[in-house]
Amino acid sequence: MITMEDRNVKDKIKINDIDTYYKLQGLENEKTIVFIHGLSDDLNYWSKLEYNFSKEYKTLSYDLRGHGKTDLGTVEVNYDTYQNDLYNLLKKLDIKEAVFVGLSLGGNIAINFAIKHPEMTKGLILMSAFSEMTPELRVIFKEFEKSISHSYLSFYDNIIRFCLPENMLKEYKDALNYTKYEKSKTANINGILCGILAGYGCSLTNELYKINCPTLILTGENDDITPINLQKRINENIKDSKMIIFPNTKHNILINENINKIIKLMEELLKNSY
């Protein structure tokens, strides 16, 4: 098979009302993995997994609406908006089907996409996703909403404690502070706020039965944003799905000690999907 050009610079394409930035790399074949990042992240979040899987698959990552370099646009932002952006991106790139990997907000988008487009969904890998807004989750989202309305720095300080275990917060304190101030220079405050507000309308549990593809649910043992009971709700409602709990892990599943295990789990699901 012919290897695609490795694009270190994001490509840009017009999707609906916005310029969307994406990175397409790996092998030129029909076996495609689509990576969907979480709230306030961008496509660079997936670099380690892309490096591994682009040796055998075509991989696509992209900046969500209002994140990274992608425009926010002027339309109302909800989960259907995100899903429609993804659908039209795949259509323009002539990707007919894929395995979708999503973290948090990205996982929710993947769920919504799989419900609406089962014919395009070969498999799902959901990291720290949720299928409905609970009273407990609403309290946390209200904290995020308040902090992002104040400043990106305030939001970062708020959310990072939910994402990483205490030992990593201490070990990488300087690096995290550097990242915080660097990201504050370019972060789209309104884009992040729209992502938070969209979460309040999440109501996908009653449609999970429509998903009938290999599904892997990855959750952190100590995740206080989307705790294990929310992951079990997804697991119980998607036929033949498999749930894996990572010890000493919070909302951000993709941390150093978990990466090799995640790669092996993904390889198994991909073989069952294609």
PDB file of N, CA and C in Angstrom, residues 23 25 35 43-55 168 172 254-257 259-260 263 266:
ATOM      1  N   LYS A  23      -5.964  16.708  10.384  1.00  0.00           N
ATOM      2  CA  LYS A  23      -4.729  16.039   9.966  1.00  0.00           C
ATOM      3  C   LYS A  23      -5.075  14.621   9.537  1.00  0.00           C
ATOM      4  N   GLN A  25      -3.390  11.185   7.941  1.00  0.00           N
ATOM      5  CA  GLN A  25      -2.088  10.563   7.696  1.00  0.00           C
ATOM      6  C   GLN A  25      -2.219   9.045   7.749  1.00  0.00           C
ATOM      7  N   PHE A  35     -10.118  10.229  15.314  1.00  0.00           N
ATOM      8  CA  PHE A  35      -9.885  10.648  16.697  1.00  0.00           C
ATOM      9  C   PHE A  35     -10.608  11.967  16.969  1.00  0.00           C
ATOM     10  N   LEU A  43      -6.500  18.725  18.104  1.00  0.00           N
ATOM     11  CA  LEU A  43      -6.129  17.470  17.450  1.00  0.00           C
ATOM     12  C   LEU A  43      -4.775  16.932  17.883  1.00  0.00           C
ATOM     13  N   ASN A  44      -3.909  17.782  18.429  1.00  0.00           N
ATOM     14  CA  ASN A  44      -2.589  17.325  18.854  1.00  0.00           C
ATOM     15  C   ASN A  44      -2.649  16.363  20.035  1.00  0.00           C
ATOM     16  N   TYR A  45      -3.788  16.303  20.700  1.00  0.00           N
ATOM     17  CA  TYR A  45      -3.942  15.401  21.850  1.00  0.00           C
ATOM     18  C   TYR A  45      -3.640  13.950  21.471  1.00  0.00           C
ATOM     19  N   TRP A  46      -3.901  13.593  20.210  1.00  0.00           N
ATOM     20  CA  TRP A  46      -3.847  12.198  19.803  1.00  0.00           C
ATOM     21  C   TRP A  46      -2.514  11.783  19.180  1.00  0.00           C
ATOM     22  N   SER A  47      -1.494  12.615  19.258  1.00  0.00           N
ATOM     23  CA  SER A  47      -0.258  12.371  18.504  1.00  0.00           C
ATOM     24  C   SER A  47       0.371  11.007  18.803  1.00  0.00           C
ATOM     25  N   LYS A  48       0.361  10.575  20.058  1.00  0.00           N
ATOM     26  CA  LYS A  48       1.001   9.298  20.396  1.00  0.00           C
ATOM     27  C   LYS A  48       0.257   8.123  19.778  1.00  0.00           C
ATOM     28  N   LEU A  49      -1.053   8.161  19.813  1.00  0.00           N
ATOM     29  CA  LEU A  49      -1.825   7.074  19.220  1.00  0.00           C
ATOM     30  C   LEU A  49      -1.754   7.117  17.699  1.00  0.00           C
ATOM     31  N   GLU A  50      -1.773   8.307  17.135  1.00  0.00           N
ATOM     32  CA  GLU A  50      -1.667   8.430  15.679  1.00  0.00           C
ATOM     33  C   GLU A  50      -0.341   7.858  15.187  1.00  0.00           C
ATOM     34  N   TYR A  51       0.723   8.140  15.892  1.00  0.00           N
ATOM     35  CA  TYR A  51       2.044   7.646  15.491  1.00  0.00           C
ATOM     36  C   TYR A  51       2.039   6.130  15.421  1.00  0.00           C
ATOM     37  N   ASN A  52       1.395   5.492  16.394  1.00  0.00           N
ATOM     38  CA  ASN A  52       1.371   4.036  16.432  1.00  0.00           C
ATOM     39  C   ASN A  52       0.475   3.455  15.336  1.00  0.00           C
ATOM     40  N   PHE A  53      -0.727   3.998  15.176  1.00  0.00           N
ATOM     41  CA  PHE A  53      -1.710   3.368  14.293  1.00  0.00           C
ATOM     42  C   PHE A  53      -1.612   3.804  12.842  1.00  0.00           C
ATOM     43  N   SER A  54      -0.928   4.894  12.561  1.00  0.00           N
ATOM     44  CA  SER A  54      -0.791   5.326  11.169  1.00  0.00           C
ATOM     45  C   SER A  54       0.134   4.402  10.385  1.00  0.00           C
ATOM     46  N   LYS A  55       0.787   3.473  11.068  1.00  0.00           N
ATOM     47  CA  LYS A  55       1.636   2.503  10.376  1.00  0.00           C
ATOM     48  C   LYS A  55       0.798   1.436   9.672  1.00  0.00           C
ATOM     49  N   MET A 168       0.786  13.041  39.544  1.00  0.00           N
ATOM     50  CA  MET A 168       1.171  13.653  38.279  1.00  0.00           C
ATOM     51  C   MET A 168       1.095  15.176  38.355  1.00  0.00           C
ATOM     52  N   TYR A 172       4.586  16.946  37.387  1.00  0.00           N
ATOM     53  CA  TYR A 172       4.624  17.743  36.161  1.00  0.00           C
ATOM     54  C   TYR A 172       4.142  19.179  36.385  1.00  0.00           C
ATOM     55  N   LEU A 254      -5.600   8.913  28.862  1.00  0.00           N
ATOM     56  CA  LEU A 254      -4.408   8.745  28.037  1.00  0.00           C
ATOM     57  C   LEU A 254      -3.173   9.318  28.730  1.00  0.00           C
ATOM     58  N   ILE A 255      -2.786   8.700  29.845  1.00  0.00           N
ATOM     59  CA  ILE A 255      -1.576   9.101  30.555  1.00  0.00           C
ATOM     60  C   ILE A 255      -0.542   7.988  30.402  1.00  0.00           C
ATOM     61  N   ASN A 256       0.701   8.324  30.667  1.00  0.00           N
ATOM     62  CA  ASN A 256       1.837   7.459  30.314  1.00  0.00           C
ATOM     63  C   ASN A 256       1.658   5.992  30.661  1.00  0.00           C
ATOM     64  N   GLU A 257       1.289   5.705  31.928  1.00  0.00           N
ATOM     65  CA  GLU A 257       1.248   4.304  32.350  1.00  0.00           C
ATOM     66  C   GLU A 257       0.112   3.520  31.691  1.00  0.00           C
ATOM     67  N   ILE A 259      -0.905   4.052  28.319  1.00  0.00           N
ATOM     68  CA  ILE A 259      -0.873   4.113  26.855  1.00  0.00           C
ATOM     69  C   ILE A 259      -0.653   2.754  26.204  1.00  0.00           C
ATOM     70  N   ASN A 260       0.302   1.984  26.688  1.00  0.00           N
ATOM     71  CA  ASN A 260       0.575   0.678  26.068  1.00  0.00           C
ATOM     72  C   ASN A 260      -0.629  -0.257  26.169  1.00  0.00           C
ATOM     73  N   ILE A 263      -3.266   0.893  23.669  1.00  0.00           N
ATOM     74  CA  ILE A 263      -2.899   0.500  22.310  1.00  0.00           C
ATOM     75  C   ILE A 263      -3.268  -0.957  22.050  1.00  0.00           C
ATOM     76  N   MET A 266      -7.011  -1.279  21.761  1.00  0.00           N
ATOM     77  CA  MET A 266      -7.452  -0.736  20.485  1.00  0.00           C
ATOM     78  C   MET A 266      -7.132  -1.696  19.346  1.00  0.00           C
TER      79      MET A 266
END
